[in-house]
Amino acid sequence: MHSKTILIVDDEAPVRDMLRIALEMADYRCLEAENAQTAHALVIDEKPDLVLLDWMLPDVSGVELARRLKRDELTSSLPIIMLTAKGEEDHKIKGLETGADDYITKPFSPRELVARLKAVLRRTGPSAPEEPLTAGGLVLDPISHRVTINGQPVDMGPTEFRLLTFFLSHQERAYTRTQLLDHVWGGNVYVEERTVDVHIRRLRKALTIDGHERYIQTVRGTGYRFSVQTVERV
């Protein structure tokens, strides 16, 4: 099996060199871009398996490039890890809400980078179930990777798709954020529990057709549950 291809997008050549060396030592093939325009062209032409994207870029910001990639049907499933020197909570949430699959604050060790990259690639891989999963007009087909609600197509990112797959496979049971991280994110110790809340919000937003977002229920003091049963708010 050929090695995965990683696109490194950073305007600082020394940073790109450091990232490339670390990834090549871990047997990844690397592409490099110093700005958003070059990065977008490489995504279309080379179809990398993952993008390491710096928050600050000279022409178009990394956040804006992430939004563009996630809006485009051809690149919406491409995993993205944001790299930034900004460590505040609001920056992390903003990065995740653009569609990024993970967020790494500089400085970080090559070992941490490779571990988190492997985790993202692992959890954005093929889903295990093959038969369509259904609930109250909601249909998820893991083979075609399509989701519909009463026949209408639903657009969502790869992490939300995996989260919905897990929920549909484990209906009517409450899960803590830690349990969801273990099952959906593959036990990646670097992902924070707050990440679950971000992706739950994004999943609910995707399921607003005919009110299906109500199936993703918050269980006070525990976490989340998927249920087609109506529950009274306490």
mmCIF file of N, CA and C in Angstrom, residues 5-9 16 29-49 51 69 75 78:
data_model
loop_
_atom_site.group_PDB
_atom_site.id
_atom_site.type_symbol
_atom_site.label_atom_id
_atom_site.label_comp_id
_atom_site.label_asym_id
_atom_site.label_seq_id
_atom_site.Cartn_x
_atom_site.Cartn_y
_atom_site.Cartn_z
ATOM 1 N N THR A 5 -0.520 10.833 1.303
ATOM 2 C CA THR A 5 0.033 12.112 0.870
ATOM 3 C C THR A 5 -0.518 13.233 1.741
ATOM 4 N N ILE A 6 0.388 14.042 2.302
ATOM 5 C CA ILE A 6 0.012 15.144 3.184
ATOM 6 C C ILE A 6 0.408 16.463 2.527
ATOM 7 N N LEU A 7 -0.525 17.393 2.437
ATOM 8 C CA LEU A 7 -0.238 18.731 1.916
ATOM 9 C C LEU A 7 0.044 19.663 3.085
ATOM 10 N N ILE A 8 1.245 20.239 3.112
ATOM 11 C CA ILE A 8 1.644 21.173 4.154
ATOM 12 C C ILE A 8 1.466 22.600 3.622
ATOM 13 N N VAL A 9 0.645 23.391 4.281
ATOM 14 C CA VAL A 9 0.374 24.762 3.838
ATOM 15 C C VAL A 9 0.829 25.725 4.926
ATOM 16 N N ARG A 16 7.748 24.596 7.120
ATOM 17 C CA ARG A 16 7.432 23.533 6.152
ATOM 18 C C ARG A 16 8.517 22.461 6.154
ATOM 19 N N ARG A 29 4.193 10.857 2.236
ATOM 20 C CA ARG A 29 4.614 11.659 1.079
ATOM 21 C C ARG A 29 4.103 13.074 1.299
ATOM 22 N N CYS A 30 4.954 14.057 1.070
ATOM 23 C CA CYS A 30 4.587 15.439 1.383
ATOM 24 C C CYS A 30 4.541 16.341 0.148
ATOM 25 N N LEU A 31 3.549 17.221 0.136
ATOM 26 C CA LEU A 31 3.458 18.316 -0.821
ATOM 27 C C LEU A 31 3.520 19.607 -0.021
ATOM 28 N N GLU A 32 3.976 20.694 -0.645
ATOM 29 C CA GLU A 32 4.112 21.958 0.079
ATOM 30 C C GLU A 32 3.478 23.116 -0.686
ATOM 31 N N ALA A 33 2.909 24.042 0.070
ATOM 32 C CA ALA A 33 2.361 25.271 -0.507
ATOM 33 C C ALA A 33 2.588 26.404 0.473
ATOM 34 N N GLU A 34 2.922 27.591 -0.056
ATOM 35 C CA GLU A 34 3.179 28.735 0.818
ATOM 36 C C GLU A 34 2.005 29.698 0.887
ATOM 37 N N ASN A 35 0.963 29.448 0.088
ATOM 38 C CA ASN A 35 -0.215 30.310 0.137
ATOM 39 C C ASN A 35 -1.458 29.515 -0.244
ATOM 40 N N ALA A 36 -2.621 30.136 -0.046
ATOM 41 C CA ALA A 36 -3.888 29.444 -0.259
ATOM 42 C C ALA A 36 -4.120 29.093 -1.727
ATOM 43 N N GLN A 37 -3.721 29.973 -2.639
ATOM 44 C CA GLN A 37 -3.946 29.723 -4.057
ATOM 45 C C GLN A 37 -3.195 28.474 -4.524
ATOM 46 N N THR A 38 -1.916 28.387 -4.164
ATOM 47 C CA THR A 38 -1.130 27.210 -4.525
ATOM 48 C C THR A 38 -1.685 25.957 -3.857
ATOM 49 N N ALA A 39 -2.085 26.101 -2.602
ATOM 50 C CA ALA A 39 -2.637 24.964 -1.863
ATOM 51 C C ALA A 39 -3.896 24.424 -2.530
ATOM 52 N N HIS A 40 -4.782 25.323 -2.933
ATOM 53 C CA HIS A 40 -6.034 24.890 -3.557
ATOM 54 C C HIS A 40 -5.763 24.161 -4.864
ATOM 55 N N ALA A 41 -4.803 24.655 -5.640
ATOM 56 C CA ALA A 41 -4.453 24.004 -6.908
ATOM 57 C C ALA A 41 -3.897 22.603 -6.658
ATOM 58 N N LEU A 42 -3.074 22.454 -5.622
ATOM 59 C CA LEU A 42 -2.515 21.139 -5.300
ATOM 60 C C LEU A 42 -3.590 20.175 -4.809
ATOM 61 N N VAL A 43 -4.559 20.688 -4.065
ATOM 62 C CA VAL A 43 -5.660 19.839 -3.600
ATOM 63 C C VAL A 43 -6.416 19.257 -4.791
ATOM 64 N N ILE A 44 -6.682 20.102 -5.798
ATOM 65 C CA ILE A 44 -7.429 19.655 -6.976
ATOM 66 C C ILE A 44 -6.600 18.699 -7.834
ATOM 67 N N ASP A 45 -5.326 19.044 -8.030
ATOM 68 C CA ASP A 45 -4.486 18.254 -8.943
ATOM 69 C C ASP A 45 -3.942 16.976 -8.309
ATOM 70 N N GLU A 46 -3.534 17.060 -7.051
ATOM 71 C CA GLU A 46 -2.838 15.938 -6.417
ATOM 72 C C GLU A 46 -3.725 15.084 -5.510
ATOM 73 N N LYS A 47 -4.857 15.648 -5.093
ATOM 74 C CA LYS A 47 -5.793 14.936 -4.215
ATOM 75 C C LYS A 47 -5.090 14.327 -2.995
ATOM 76 N N PRO A 48 -4.515 15.162 -2.133
ATOM 77 C CA PRO A 48 -3.848 14.648 -0.935
ATOM 78 C C PRO A 48 -4.833 13.976 0.015
ATOM 79 N N ASP A 49 -4.297 13.176 0.935
ATOM 80 C CA ASP A 49 -5.143 12.469 1.899
ATOM 81 C C ASP A 49 -5.482 13.329 3.106
ATOM 82 N N VAL A 51 -4.691 17.674 4.824
ATOM 83 C CA VAL A 51 -4.046 18.984 4.714
ATOM 84 C C VAL A 51 -3.663 19.485 6.101
ATOM 85 N N LEU A 69 -12.773 24.787 1.069
ATOM 86 C CA LEU A 69 -12.622 23.350 0.803
ATOM 87 C C LEU A 69 -13.825 22.564 1.311
ATOM 88 N N THR A 75 -14.195 18.555 -2.442
ATOM 89 C CA THR A 75 -13.161 18.539 -1.402
ATOM 90 C C THR A 75 -13.735 18.547 0.011
ATOM 91 N N LEU A 78 -12.249 16.110 2.599
ATOM 92 C CA LEU A 78 -10.809 16.135 2.806
ATOM 93 C C LEU A 78 -10.488 16.498 4.263
#
